């Protein structure tokens, strides 16, 4: 599982049906890299979160039919950047 | 899920039967790296998209028997490069 | 499987139900990168451990329903950093 | 899916039974990195190919019992290196 | 599949039950990175090997219940480092 800081929500009008109405969130990694994750926890911009990848991400959203490969797993209570 | 900009379609006359007639698209990542994805959304060159990887990619193309490991998940409505 | 040194436990009050009450541990890789793993072995800060990733991580915690993608696989008895 | 140029065939007298008699091919990536893939397409040295990874690779060889994690998916008809 | 050179065996008295009594081997990649793999082929220190990752690794050890994500797939007969 990896550590990211939440950025903006991502809007995608055209997307595959398998993603349904899930919330897509842009995340920034510790080295500045950007990824996209489904969010069922309800993060706010600036929150530090950890993510669950692979097939576990599909279970994490509470609906195995949602076709994500990365889901927000939780909000880290206290995180000090190095 | 990762963020890419669509490049050209890729032509492969010789390929494994498991890929069927799916459209293969070359994508360029935020750091310039190139990957290949199946596209069922219908992207145009220059579109910014996000991709779904792993076993979820097979579901994303709407036919689990298509042997992809990366599928276009959707077109990002507005994307400003850093 | 990868080699990491255990750092602090991570506290996440808000997290997806699928992670249950598993212990989350921050680990530091050989190149300084940070990841998060579930720990059922009981590591102490400073221990050198190896991790199991992907679907095998879910089996490693002894409960396939725990939605992790990285689990501590064991504590390395003797490890000399290069 | 990733883009590689085919190098030599790899000979491995001692290998796990699960790989059967599949052809193993060394491939060189766009950044010079080397990987090994099973090849059922029949590539020649110098061909540009794309690869399928993960569980999809096992299906790609036409025999799910072959224990590969990377298979040649097809030969790219025209490829210009940057 | 990736190419590594075998280093020492790794001793882990405390480990998850799912790994059973499998032999754990430290491997060094072509760029110097270190990983850990289960070895059922019987490699010696200094051998060049290739590895199988992901769910295929569990099949490669001949016992799907062994919780590895990386297994030695075979010994390369002749390997010249660049």
mmCIF file of C-alpha atoms in Angstrom:
data_model
loop_
_atom_site.group_PDB
_atom_site.id
_atom_site.type_symbol
_atom_site.label_atom_id
_atom_site.label_comp_id
_atom_site.label_asym_id
_atom_site.label_seq_id
_atom_site.Cartn_x
_atom_site.Cartn_y
_atom_site.Cartn_z
ATOM 1 C CA UNK A 1 0.000 0.000 0.000
ATOM 2 C CA UNK A 2 1.286 3.464 -0.835
ATOM 3 C CA UNK A 3 1.091 6.952 0.640
ATOM 4 C CA UNK A 4 -0.358 9.884 -1.291
ATOM 5 C CA UNK A 5 -1.742 13.377 -0.755
ATOM 6 C CA UNK A 6 -5.180 14.076 -2.224
ATOM 7 C CA UNK A 7 -5.451 16.592 -5.025
ATOM 8 C CA UNK A 8 -8.545 17.547 -6.985
ATOM 9 C CA UNK A 9 -11.427 15.382 -8.051
ATOM 10 C CA UNK A 10 -11.174 14.286 -11.705
ATOM 11 C CA UNK A 11 -14.075 14.713 -14.090
ATOM 12 C CA UNK A 12 -14.463 12.152 -16.893
ATOM 13 C CA UNK A 13 -17.696 12.376 -18.847
ATOM 14 C CA UNK A 14 -16.632 9.595 -21.249
ATOM 15 C CA UNK A 15 -15.631 6.496 -19.329
ATOM 16 C CA UNK A 16 -16.103 2.738 -19.436
ATOM 17 C CA UNK A 17 -19.418 1.555 -17.927
ATOM 18 C CA UNK A 18 -17.575 -0.618 -15.393
ATOM 19 C CA UNK A 19 -16.505 2.361 -13.319
ATOM 20 C CA UNK A 20 -20.113 3.304 -12.584
ATOM 21 C CA UNK A 21 -20.576 6.547 -10.621
ATOM 22 C CA UNK A 22 -17.513 6.154 -8.420
ATOM 23 C CA UNK A 23 -15.645 9.265 -7.347
ATOM 24 C CA UNK A 24 -12.244 9.565 -9.053
ATOM 25 C CA UNK A 25 -9.527 11.431 -7.178
ATOM 26 C CA UNK A 26 -6.105 12.573 -8.375
ATOM 27 C CA UNK A 27 -3.391 11.745 -5.820
ATOM 28 C CA UNK A 28 0.211 12.969 -5.592
ATOM 29 C CA UNK A 29 2.890 10.555 -4.353
ATOM 30 C CA UNK A 30 5.864 11.245 -2.104
ATOM 31 C CA UNK A 31 8.062 11.741 -5.170
ATOM 32 C CA UNK A 32 5.573 13.981 -6.965
ATOM 33 C CA UNK A 33 4.089 11.317 -9.247
ATOM 34 C CA UNK A 34 0.367 11.545 -10.035
ATOM 35 C CA UNK A 35 -2.132 8.649 -10.003
ATOM 36 C CA UNK A 36 -5.908 8.285 -10.028
ATOM 37 C CA UNK A 37 -7.854 6.338 -7.389
ATOM 38 C CA UNK A 38 -11.487 5.589 -6.582
ATOM 39 C CA UNK A 39 -12.543 7.114 -3.274
ATOM 40 C CA UNK A 40 -15.281 5.713 -1.060
ATOM 41 C CA UNK A 41 -13.817 7.112 2.176
ATOM 42 C CA UNK A 42 -14.549 10.746 1.292
ATOM 43 C CA UNK A 43 -11.192 12.505 1.324
ATOM 44 C CA UNK A 44 -10.675 16.250 1.125
ATOM 45 C CA UNK A 45 -7.986 17.988 -0.891
ATOM 46 C CA UNK A 46 -4.772 17.987 1.113
ATOM 47 C CA UNK A 47 -5.531 14.824 3.126
ATOM 48 C CA UNK A 48 -2.780 12.241 3.360
ATOM 49 C CA UNK A 49 -4.127 8.812 2.452
ATOM 50 C CA UNK A 50 -2.900 5.305 1.728
ATOM 51 C CA UNK A 51 -4.081 3.293 -1.262
ATOM 52 C CA UNK A 52 -4.910 -0.344 -1.966
ATOM 53 C CA UNK A 53 -3.983 -1.648 -5.448
ATOM 54 C CA UNK A 54 -4.777 -4.594 -7.686
ATOM 55 C CA UNK A 55 -7.742 -6.903 -7.223
ATOM 56 C CA UNK A 56 -8.057 -5.817 -3.575
ATOM 57 C CA UNK A 57 -9.023 -2.344 -4.803
ATOM 58 C CA UNK A 58 -12.174 -3.756 -6.341
ATOM 59 C CA UNK A 59 -13.227 -5.211 -2.996
ATOM 60 C CA UNK A 60 -12.262 -1.986 -1.212
ATOM 61 C CA UNK A 61 -14.930 0.037 -2.985
ATOM 62 C CA UNK A 62 -17.563 -2.355 -1.619
ATOM 63 C CA UNK A 63 -18.628 -3.486 -5.091
ATOM 64 C CA UNK A 64 -16.387 -6.013 -6.841
ATOM 65 C CA UNK A 65 -17.872 -5.016 -10.201
ATOM 66 C CA UNK A 66 -16.313 -1.551 -10.079
ATOM 67 C CA UNK A 67 -13.313 -1.751 -12.400
ATOM 68 C CA UNK A 68 -10.679 0.113 -10.453
ATOM 69 C CA UNK A 69 -7.056 -0.909 -9.841
ATOM 70 C CA UNK A 70 -6.429 1.662 -7.060
ATOM 71 C CA UNK A 71 -8.693 2.669 -4.182
ATOM 72 C CA UNK A 72 -8.250 4.995 -1.217
ATOM 73 C CA UNK A 73 -7.887 2.686 1.803
ATOM 74 C CA UNK A 74 -7.991 5.306 4.550
ATOM 75 C CA UNK A 75 -6.973 8.742 5.764
ATOM 76 C CA UNK A 76 -3.746 8.887 7.790
ATOM 77 C CA UNK A 77 -4.417 10.651 11.096
ATOM 78 C CA UNK A 78 -1.048 12.340 11.487
ATOM 79 C CA UNK A 79 1.558 12.503 8.773
ATOM 80 C CA UNK A 80 4.752 14.506 8.851
ATOM 81 C CA UNK A 81 6.492 14.825 5.528
ATOM 82 C CA UNK A 82 10.213 14.185 5.765
ATOM 83 C CA UNK B 1 -4.956 4.181 -12.381
ATOM 84 C CA UNK B 2 -2.550 6.289 -14.386
ATOM 85 C CA UNK B 3 -2.727 9.371 -16.588
ATOM 86 C CA UNK B 4 -1.598 9.323 -20.218
ATOM 87 C CA UNK B 5 -1.939 11.297 -23.441
ATOM 88 C CA UNK B 6 -3.100 9.349 -26.498
ATOM 89 C CA UNK B 7 -0.676 8.929 -29.370
ATOM 90 C CA UNK B 8 -1.210 6.944 -32.559
ATOM 91 C CA UNK B 9 -3.059 3.698 -33.059
ATOM 92 C CA UNK B 10 -0.715 0.703 -33.240
ATOM 93 C CA UNK B 11 -0.950 -1.811 -36.062
ATOM 94 C CA UNK B 12 -0.024 -5.438 -35.301
ATOM 95 C CA UNK B 13 -0.843 -7.916 -38.038
ATOM 96 C CA UNK B 14 0.727 -10.805 -36.112
ATOM 97 C CA UNK B 15 -0.734 -11.062 -32.657
ATOM 98 C CA UNK B 16 -2.039 -13.660 -30.224
ATOM 99 C CA UNK B 17 -5.636 -14.746 -30.908
ATOM 100 C CA UNK B 18 -6.701 -13.670 -27.393
ATOM 101 C CA UNK B 19 -6.549 -9.988 -28.269
ATOM 102 C CA UNK B 20 -9.249 -10.384 -30.919
ATOM 103 C CA UNK B 21 -9.985 -7.247 -32.963
ATOM 104 C CA UNK B 22 -9.519 -4.779 -30.122
ATOM 105 C CA UNK B 23 -8.114 -1.357 -30.926
ATOM 106 C CA UNK B 24 -4.543 -0.917 -29.609
ATOM 107 C CA UNK B 25 -3.446 2.612 -28.743
ATOM 108 C CA UNK B 26 0.021 3.920 -27.877
ATOM 109 C CA UNK B 27 -0.081 6.222 -24.835
ATOM 110 C CA UNK B 28 2.561 8.612 -23.469
ATOM 111 C CA UNK B 29 2.870 9.033 -19.691
ATOM 112 C CA UNK B 30 3.579 12.162 -17.679
ATOM 113 C CA UNK B 31 7.289 11.328 -17.677
ATOM 114 C CA UNK B 32 7.418 10.514 -21.381
ATOM 115 C CA UNK B 33 7.212 6.728 -21.047
ATOM 116 C CA UNK B 34 5.270 4.820 -23.712
ATOM 117 C CA UNK B 35 2.739 2.026 -23.102
ATOM 118 C CA UNK B 36 0.085 0.227 -25.140
ATOM 119 C CA UNK B 37 -3.583 -0.017 -24.073
ATOM 120 C CA UNK B 38 -6.800 -1.423 -25.473
ATOM 121 C CA UNK B 39 -9.330 1.300 -26.200
ATOM 122 C CA UNK B 40 -13.085 0.783 -26.144
ATOM 123 C CA UNK B 41 -13.904 4.410 -25.281
ATOM 124 C CA UNK B 42 -12.801 5.794 -28.643
ATOM 125 C CA UNK B 43 -10.034 8.278 -27.901
ATOM 126 C CA UNK B 44 -8.498 10.681 -30.379
ATOM 127 C CA UNK B 45 -4.834 11.523 -30.643
ATOM 128 C CA UNK B 46 -3.981 14.169 -28.067
ATOM 129 C CA UNK B 47 -6.741 13.240 -25.584
ATOM 130 C CA UNK B 48 -5.733 12.912 -21.940
ATOM 131 C CA UNK B 49 -6.989 9.609 -20.554
ATOM 132 C CA UNK B 50 -6.637 7.436 -17.467
ATOM 133 C CA UNK B 51 -5.977 3.716 -17.655
ATOM 134 C CA UNK B 52 -7.077 0.632 -15.712
ATOM 135 C CA UNK B 53 -4.458 -2.120 -15.303
ATOM 136 C CA UNK B 54 -4.303 -5.771 -14.316
ATOM 137 C CA UNK B 55 -7.270 -8.121 -14.283
ATOM 138 C CA UNK B 56 -9.657 -5.138 -14.139
ATOM 139 C CA UNK B 57 -8.525 -4.194 -17.646
ATOM 140 C CA UNK B 58 -10.025 -7.386 -19.014
ATOM 141 C CA UNK B 59 -13.409 -6.495 -17.542
ATOM 142 C CA UNK B 60 -13.067 -2.891 -18.741
ATOM 143 C CA UNK B 61 -13.121 -3.903 -22.403
ATOM 144 C CA UNK B 62 -16.482 -5.568 -21.818
ATOM 145 C CA UNK B 63 -15.180 -9.033 -22.718
ATOM 146 C CA UNK B 64 -13.179 -10.855 -20.065
ATOM 147 C CA UNK B 65 -11.634 -13.078 -22.748
ATOM 148 C CA UNK B 66 -9.687 -10.194 -24.285
ATOM 149 C CA UNK B 67 -6.132 -10.636 -23.045
ATOM 150 C CA UNK B 68 -5.142 -7.092 -22.201
ATOM 151 C CA UNK B 69 -3.382 -5.854 -19.064
ATOM 152 C CA UNK B 70 -4.110 -2.137 -19.684
ATOM 153 C CA UNK B 71 -7.326 -0.497 -20.898
ATOM 154 C CA UNK B 72 -8.386 3.105 -21.410
ATOM 155 C CA UNK B 73 -10.818 3.827 -18.562
ATOM 156 C CA UNK B 74 -12.010 7.253 -19.674
ATOM 157 C CA UNK B 75 -11.185 10.623 -21.183
ATOM 158 C CA UNK B 76 -10.315 13.376 -18.694
ATOM 159 C CA UNK B 77 -12.521 16.417 -19.347
ATOM 160 C CA UNK B 78 -10.011 19.087 -18.431
ATOM 161 C CA UNK B 79 -6.346 18.452 -17.815
ATOM 162 C CA UNK B 80 -3.653 21.049 -17.313
ATOM 163 C CA UNK B 81 -0.143 19.753 -17.549
ATOM 164 C CA UNK B 82 2.078 21.036 -14.765
ATOM 165 C CA UNK C 1 9.213 -10.254 -2.248
ATOM 166 C CA UNK C 2 10.984 -7.116 -1.065
ATOM 167 C CA UNK C 3 13.165 -6.070 1.850
ATOM 168 C CA UNK C 4 12.185 -3.231 4.181
ATOM 169 C CA UNK C 5 12.990 -1.835 7.604
ATOM 170 C CA UNK C 6 10.031 -1.278 9.954
ATOM 171 C CA UNK C 7 9.168 2.263 10.928
ATOM 172 C CA UNK C 8 6.242 3.424 13.045
ATOM 173 C CA UNK C 9 2.756 2.050 13.213
ATOM 174 C CA UNK C 10 0.284 4.115 11.174
ATOM 175 C CA UNK C 11 -2.981 5.320 12.674
ATOM 176 C CA UNK C 12 -5.994 5.671 10.355
ATOM 177 C CA UNK C 13 -9.285 6.320 12.078
ATOM 178 C CA UNK C 14 -11.143 6.634 8.749
ATOM 179 C CA UNK C 15 -10.551 3.583 6.606
ATOM 180 C CA UNK C 16 -12.470 1.185 4.390
ATOM 181 C CA UNK C 17 -14.298 -1.560 6.318
ATOM 182 C CA UNK C 18 -12.402 -4.260 4.412
ATOM 183 C CA UNK C 19 -9.190 -3.630 6.318
ATOM 184 C CA UNK C 20 -10.832 -4.576 9.622
ATOM 185 C CA UNK C 21 -8.644 -4.099 12.715
ATOM 186 C CA UNK C 22 -5.372 -5.113 11.071
ATOM 187 C CA UNK C 23 -2.178 -3.444 12.219
ATOM 188 C CA UNK C 24 -0.774 -1.068 9.580
ATOM 189 C CA UNK C 25 2.979 -0.526 9.575
ATOM 190 C CA UNK C 26 5.055 2.017 7.634
ATOM 191 C CA UNK C 27 8.131 0.381 6.047
ATOM 192 C CA UNK C 28 11.220 1.986 4.505
ATOM 193 C CA UNK C 29 12.829 0.317 1.476
ATOM 194 C CA UNK C 30 16.495 -0.057 0.634
ATOM 195 C CA UNK C 31 16.340 3.107 -1.476
ATOM 196 C CA UNK C 32 14.461 5.111 1.142
ATOM 197 C CA UNK C 33 10.978 4.708 -0.353
ATOM 198 C CA UNK C 34 8.048 4.375 2.064
ATOM 199 C CA UNK C 35 5.201 1.853 1.834
ATOM 200 C CA UNK C 36 2.437 0.599 4.132
ATOM 201 C CA UNK C 37 1.926 -3.090 4.982
ATOM 202 C CA UNK C 38 -0.372 -5.151 7.185
ATOM 203 C CA UNK C 39 1.543 -6.900 9.948
ATOM 204 C CA UNK C 40 0.447 -10.160 11.543
ATOM 205 C CA UNK C 41 3.978 -11.241 12.507
ATOM 206 C CA UNK C 42 4.419 -8.542 15.146
ATOM 207 C CA UNK C 43 7.450 -6.529 14.073
ATOM 208 C CA UNK C 44 9.196 -3.905 16.163
ATOM 209 C CA UNK C 45 10.510 -0.595 14.868
ATOM 210 C CA UNK C 46 13.930 -1.162 13.331
ATOM 211 C CA UNK C 47 13.359 -4.823 12.358
ATOM 212 C CA UNK C 48 14.336 -5.836 8.849
ATOM 213 C CA UNK C 49 11.458 -7.677 7.180
ATOM 214 C CA UNK C 50 10.432 -9.004 3.787
ATOM 215 C CA UNK C 51 6.999 -8.407 2.309
ATOM 216 C CA UNK C 52 4.521 -10.391 0.212
ATOM 217 C CA UNK C 53 2.500 -8.402 -2.355
ATOM 218 C CA UNK C 54 -0.599 -8.836 -4.487
ATOM 219 C CA UNK C 55 -3.281 -11.437 -3.879
ATOM 220 C CA UNK C 56 -0.833 -13.519 -1.809
ATOM 221 C CA UNK C 57 -0.819 -10.718 0.784
ATOM 222 C CA UNK C 58 -4.474 -11.351 1.495
ATOM 223 C CA UNK C 59 -3.761 -14.987 2.283
ATOM 224 C CA UNK C 60 -0.702 -14.014 4.345
ATOM 225 C CA UNK C 61 -2.787 -12.189 6.938
ATOM 226 C CA UNK C 62 -4.726 -15.414 7.546
ATOM 227 C CA UNK C 63 -8.029 -13.885 6.420
ATOM 228 C CA UNK C 64 -8.584 -13.551 2.684
ATOM 229 C CA UNK C 65 -11.230 -10.886 3.296
ATOM 230 C CA UNK C 66 -8.672 -8.384 4.591
ATOM 231 C CA UNK C 67 -8.120 -5.974 1.708
ATOM 232 C CA UNK C 68 -4.375 -5.508 1.775
ATOM 233 C CA UNK C 69 -1.957 -5.595 -1.169
ATOM 234 C CA UNK C 70 1.202 -5.840 0.983
ATOM 235 C CA UNK C 71 1.821 -7.949 4.089
ATOM 236 C CA UNK C 72 4.865 -8.544 6.268
ATOM 237 C CA UNK C 73 6.007 -12.082 5.426
ATOM 238 C CA UNK C 74 8.661 -12.483 8.105
ATOM 239 C CA UNK C 75 11.500 -10.941 10.084
ATOM 240 C CA UNK C 76 14.990 -11.431 8.633
ATOM 241 C CA UNK C 77 17.263 -12.945 11.298
ATOM 242 C CA UNK C 78 20.469 -11.236 10.255
ATOM 243 C CA UNK C 79 20.674 -8.415 7.779
ATOM 244 C CA UNK C 80 23.711 -6.321 6.989
ATOM 245 C CA UNK C 81 23.011 -3.207 4.988
ATOM 246 C CA UNK C 82 25.429 -2.750 2.153
ATOM 247 C CA UNK D 1 1.168 -3.507 -22.293
ATOM 248 C CA UNK D 2 4.774 -2.561 -22.990
ATOM 249 C CA UNK D 3 6.984 -2.166 -26.029
ATOM 250 C CA UNK D 4 10.205 -4.151 -26.448
ATOM 251 C CA UNK D 5 12.693 -5.209 -29.094
ATOM 252 C CA UNK D 6 13.439 -8.935 -29.329
ATOM 253 C CA UNK D 7 16.920 -10.130 -28.462
ATOM 254 C CA UNK D 8 18.154 -13.705 -28.331
ATOM 255 C CA UNK D 9 16.336 -16.817 -27.231
ATOM 256 C CA UNK D 10 17.238 -17.853 -23.691
ATOM 257 C CA UNK D 11 18.278 -21.405 -22.888
ATOM 258 C CA UNK D 12 17.391 -22.785 -19.452
ATOM 259 C CA UNK D 13 17.992 -26.490 -18.992
ATOM 260 C CA UNK D 14 16.964 -26.374 -15.327
ATOM 261 C CA UNK D 15 13.553 -24.825 -14.947
ATOM 262 C CA UNK D 16 10.289 -25.354 -13.063
ATOM 263 C CA UNK D 17 7.994 -27.952 -14.677
ATOM 264 C CA UNK D 18 5.192 -25.380 -15.021
ATOM 265 C CA UNK D 19 6.924 -23.600 -17.894
ATOM 266 C CA UNK D 20 6.775 -26.718 -20.074
ATOM 267 C CA UNK D 21 8.524 -26.417 -23.445
ATOM 268 C CA UNK D 22 7.609 -22.784 -24.058
ATOM 269 C CA UNK D 23 10.068 -20.607 -25.957
ATOM 270 C CA UNK D 24 11.731 -18.016 -23.703
ATOM 271 C CA UNK D 25 12.866 -14.781 -25.333
ATOM 272 C CA UNK D 26 14.996 -11.973 -23.916
ATOM 273 C CA UNK D 27 13.510 -8.547 -24.706
ATOM 274 C CA UNK D 28 15.041 -5.068 -24.422
ATOM 275 C CA UNK D 29 12.824 -2.157 -23.345
ATOM 276 C CA UNK D 30 12.808 1.418 -24.583
ATOM 277 C CA UNK D 31 15.106 2.419 -21.723
ATOM 278 C CA UNK D 32 17.468 -0.516 -22.207
ATOM 279 C CA UNK D 33 16.056 -2.743 -19.459
ATOM 280 C CA UNK D 34 15.999 -6.498 -20.092
ATOM 281 C CA UNK D 35 13.101 -8.868 -19.390
ATOM 282 C CA UNK D 36 12.159 -12.432 -20.328
ATOM 283 C CA UNK D 37 8.879 -13.376 -22.045
ATOM 284 C CA UNK D 38 7.240 -16.493 -23.409
ATOM 285 C CA UNK D 39 6.752 -16.298 -27.158
ATOM 286 C CA UNK D 40 4.014 -18.121 -29.040
ATOM 287 C CA UNK D 41 3.879 -15.606 -31.916
ATOM 288 C CA UNK D 42 7.301 -16.538 -33.300
ATOM 289 C CA UNK D 43 9.356 -13.362 -33.210
ATOM 290 C CA UNK D 44 12.745 -12.887 -34.819
ATOM 291 C CA UNK D 45 15.660 -11.046 -33.279
ATOM 292 C CA UNK D 46 15.234 -7.330 -33.901
ATOM 293 C CA UNK D 47 11.418 -7.382 -34.113
ATOM 294 C CA UNK D 48 9.546 -4.744 -32.136
ATOM 295 C CA UNK D 49 6.829 -6.386 -30.029
ATOM 296 C CA UNK D 50 4.381 -5.552 -27.272
ATOM 297 C CA UNK D 51 3.931 -7.726 -24.215
ATOM 298 C CA UNK D 52 1.012 -8.808 -22.024
ATOM 299 C CA UNK D 53 1.750 -9.195 -18.310
ATOM 300 C CA UNK D 54 0.191 -10.756 -15.235
ATOM 301 C CA UNK D 55 -2.513 -13.403 -15.309
ATOM 302 C CA UNK D 56 -3.417 -12.408 -18.884
ATOM 303 C CA UNK D 57 0.004 -13.691 -20.000
ATOM 304 C CA UNK D 58 -0.989 -17.208 -19.000
ATOM 305 C CA UNK D 59 -4.038 -17.051 -21.242
ATOM 306 C CA UNK D 60 -1.986 -15.479 -24.045
ATOM 307 C CA UNK D 61 0.171 -18.564 -24.494
ATOM 308 C CA UNK D 62 -2.989 -20.591 -25.139
ATOM 309 C CA UNK D 63 -2.442 -22.813 -22.101
ATOM 310 C CA UNK D 64 -3.383 -21.356 -18.727
ATOM 311 C CA UNK D 65 -1.144 -23.914 -17.004
ATOM 312 C CA UNK D 66 2.029 -22.334 -18.412
ATOM 313 C CA UNK D 67 3.482 -20.348 -15.524
ATOM 314 C CA UNK D 68 4.576 -17.171 -17.237
ATOM 315 C CA UNK D 69 3.988 -13.582 -16.098
ATOM 316 C CA UNK D 70 4.956 -11.977 -19.444
ATOM 317 C CA UNK D 71 4.045 -13.079 -22.971
ATOM 318 C CA UNK D 72 4.663 -11.593 -26.403
ATOM 319 C CA UNK D 73 1.271 -10.241 -27.520
ATOM 320 C CA UNK D 74 2.164 -9.338 -31.094
ATOM 321 C CA UNK D 75 4.678 -7.898 -33.534
ATOM 322 C CA UNK D 76 4.344 -4.169 -34.236
ATOM 323 C CA UNK D 77 4.138 -3.611 -38.001
ATOM 324 C CA UNK D 78 5.968 -0.305 -38.147
ATOM 325 C CA UNK D 79 7.863 1.193 -35.285
ATOM 326 C CA UNK D 80 10.078 4.246 -35.389
ATOM 327 C CA UNK D 81 12.272 4.736 -32.379
ATOM 328 C CA UNK D 82 12.265 8.292 -31.092
ATOM 329 C CA UNK E 1 9.927 -12.414 -16.047
ATOM 330 C CA UNK E 2 13.130 -10.826 -14.769
ATOM 331 C CA UNK E 3 16.814 -11.705 -14.653
ATOM 332 C CA UNK E 4 18.733 -11.915 -11.366
ATOM 333 C CA UNK E 5 21.921 -13.317 -9.917
ATOM 334 C CA UNK E 6 21.554 -15.512 -6.820
ATOM 335 C CA UNK E 7 23.012 -14.259 -3.557
ATOM 336 C CA UNK E 8 22.773 -15.905 -0.149
ATOM 337 C CA UNK E 9 19.933 -17.845 1.359
ATOM 338 C CA UNK E 10 17.859 -15.746 3.773
ATOM 339 C CA UNK E 11 17.036 -17.009 7.252
ATOM 340 C CA UNK E 12 13.704 -15.938 8.789
ATOM 341 C CA UNK E 13 12.771 -17.709 12.003
ATOM 342 C CA UNK E 14 9.606 -15.597 12.430
ATOM 343 C CA UNK E 15 7.472 -15.781 9.334
ATOM 344 C CA UNK E 16 3.839 -16.183 8.333
ATOM 345 C CA UNK E 17 2.638 -19.814 8.331
ATOM 346 C CA UNK E 18 1.673 -19.584 4.650
ATOM 347 C CA UNK E 19 5.288 -19.683 3.494
ATOM 348 C CA UNK E 20 5.794 -23.143 5.003
ATOM 349 C CA UNK E 21 9.368 -24.485 4.809
ATOM 350 C CA UNK E 22 10.179 -23.007 1.399
ATOM 351 C CA UNK E 23 13.725 -21.921 0.721
ATOM 352 C CA UNK E 24 14.056 -18.118 0.532
ATOM 353 C CA UNK E 25 16.834 -16.734 -1.651
ATOM 354 C CA UNK E 26 18.108 -13.158 -1.977
ATOM 355 C CA UNK E 27 18.588 -12.151 -5.630
ATOM 356 C CA UNK E 28 20.396 -9.158 -7.131
ATOM 357 C CA UNK E 29 18.976 -7.541 -10.268
ATOM 358 C CA UNK E 30 20.796 -6.144 -13.277
ATOM 359 C CA UNK E 31 20.689 -2.671 -11.715
ATOM 360 C CA UNK E 32 21.828 -3.857 -8.290
ATOM 361 C CA UNK E 33 18.380 -3.996 -6.673
ATOM 362 C CA UNK E 34 17.725 -6.777 -4.156
ATOM 363 C CA UNK E 35 14.612 -8.974 -3.974
ATOM 364 C CA UNK E 36 13.621 -12.205 -2.237
ATOM 365 C CA UNK E 37 12.281 -15.274 -4.073
ATOM 366 C CA UNK E 38 11.215 -18.807 -3.212
ATOM 367 C CA UNK E 39 13.486 -21.379 -4.826
ATOM 368 C CA UNK E 40 12.392 -24.879 -5.750
ATOM 369 C CA UNK E 41 14.936 -25.276 -8.574
ATOM 370 C CA UNK E 42 17.940 -25.400 -6.256
ATOM 371 C CA UNK E 43 20.174 -22.519 -7.280
ATOM 372 C CA UNK E 44 23.700 -21.920 -6.073
ATOM 373 C CA UNK E 45 25.159 -18.554 -5.161
ATOM 374 C CA UNK E 46 26.324 -16.821 -8.325
ATOM 375 C CA UNK E 47 23.850 -18.544 -10.681
ATOM 376 C CA UNK E 48 21.972 -16.341 -13.121
ATOM 377 C CA UNK E 49 18.245 -17.072 -12.921
ATOM 378 C CA UNK E 50 14.946 -15.713 -14.167
ATOM 379 C CA UNK E 51 11.952 -15.226 -11.897
ATOM 380 C CA UNK E 52 8.183 -15.612 -12.192
ATOM 381 C CA UNK E 53 6.050 -13.065 -10.301
ATOM 382 C CA UNK E 54 2.466 -12.651 -9.145
ATOM 383 C CA UNK E 55 -0.053 -15.454 -8.883
ATOM 384 C CA UNK E 56 2.036 -17.581 -11.281
ATOM 385 C CA UNK E 57 4.756 -17.732 -8.611
ATOM 386 C CA UNK E 58 2.430 -19.664 -6.330
ATOM 387 C CA UNK E 59 1.912 -22.305 -9.002
ATOM 388 C CA UNK E 60 5.652 -22.357 -9.782
ATOM 389 C CA UNK E 61 6.558 -23.695 -6.349
ATOM 390 C CA UNK E 62 4.288 -26.681 -7.004
ATOM 391 C CA UNK E 63 1.979 -25.829 -4.094
ATOM 392 C CA UNK E 64 -0.538 -23.051 -4.671
ATOM 393 C CA UNK E 65 -0.891 -22.585 -0.905
ATOM 394 C CA UNK E 66 2.659 -21.251 -0.563
ATOM 395 C CA UNK E 67 2.264 -17.489 -0.226
ATOM 396 C CA UNK E 68 5.040 -16.204 -2.421
ATOM 397 C CA UNK E 69 4.868 -13.433 -5.032
ATOM 398 C CA UNK E 70 8.238 -14.277 -6.669
ATOM 399 C CA UNK E 71 9.693 -17.680 -7.533
ATOM 400 C CA UNK E 72 12.845 -18.792 -9.323
ATOM 401 C CA UNK E 73 11.669 -20.082 -12.706
ATOM 402 C CA UNK E 74 14.948 -21.526 -13.945
ATOM 403 C CA UNK E 75 18.703 -21.230 -14.232
ATOM 404 C CA UNK E 76 20.001 -19.499 -17.372
ATOM 405 C CA UNK E 77 22.547 -21.745 -19.084
ATOM 406 C CA UNK E 78 24.812 -19.038 -20.444
ATOM 407 C CA UNK E 79 24.598 -15.422 -19.465
ATOM 408 C CA UNK E 80 27.032 -12.674 -20.352
ATOM 409 C CA UNK E 81 26.614 -9.471 -18.430
ATOM 410 C CA UNK E 82 26.724 -6.422 -20.611
#
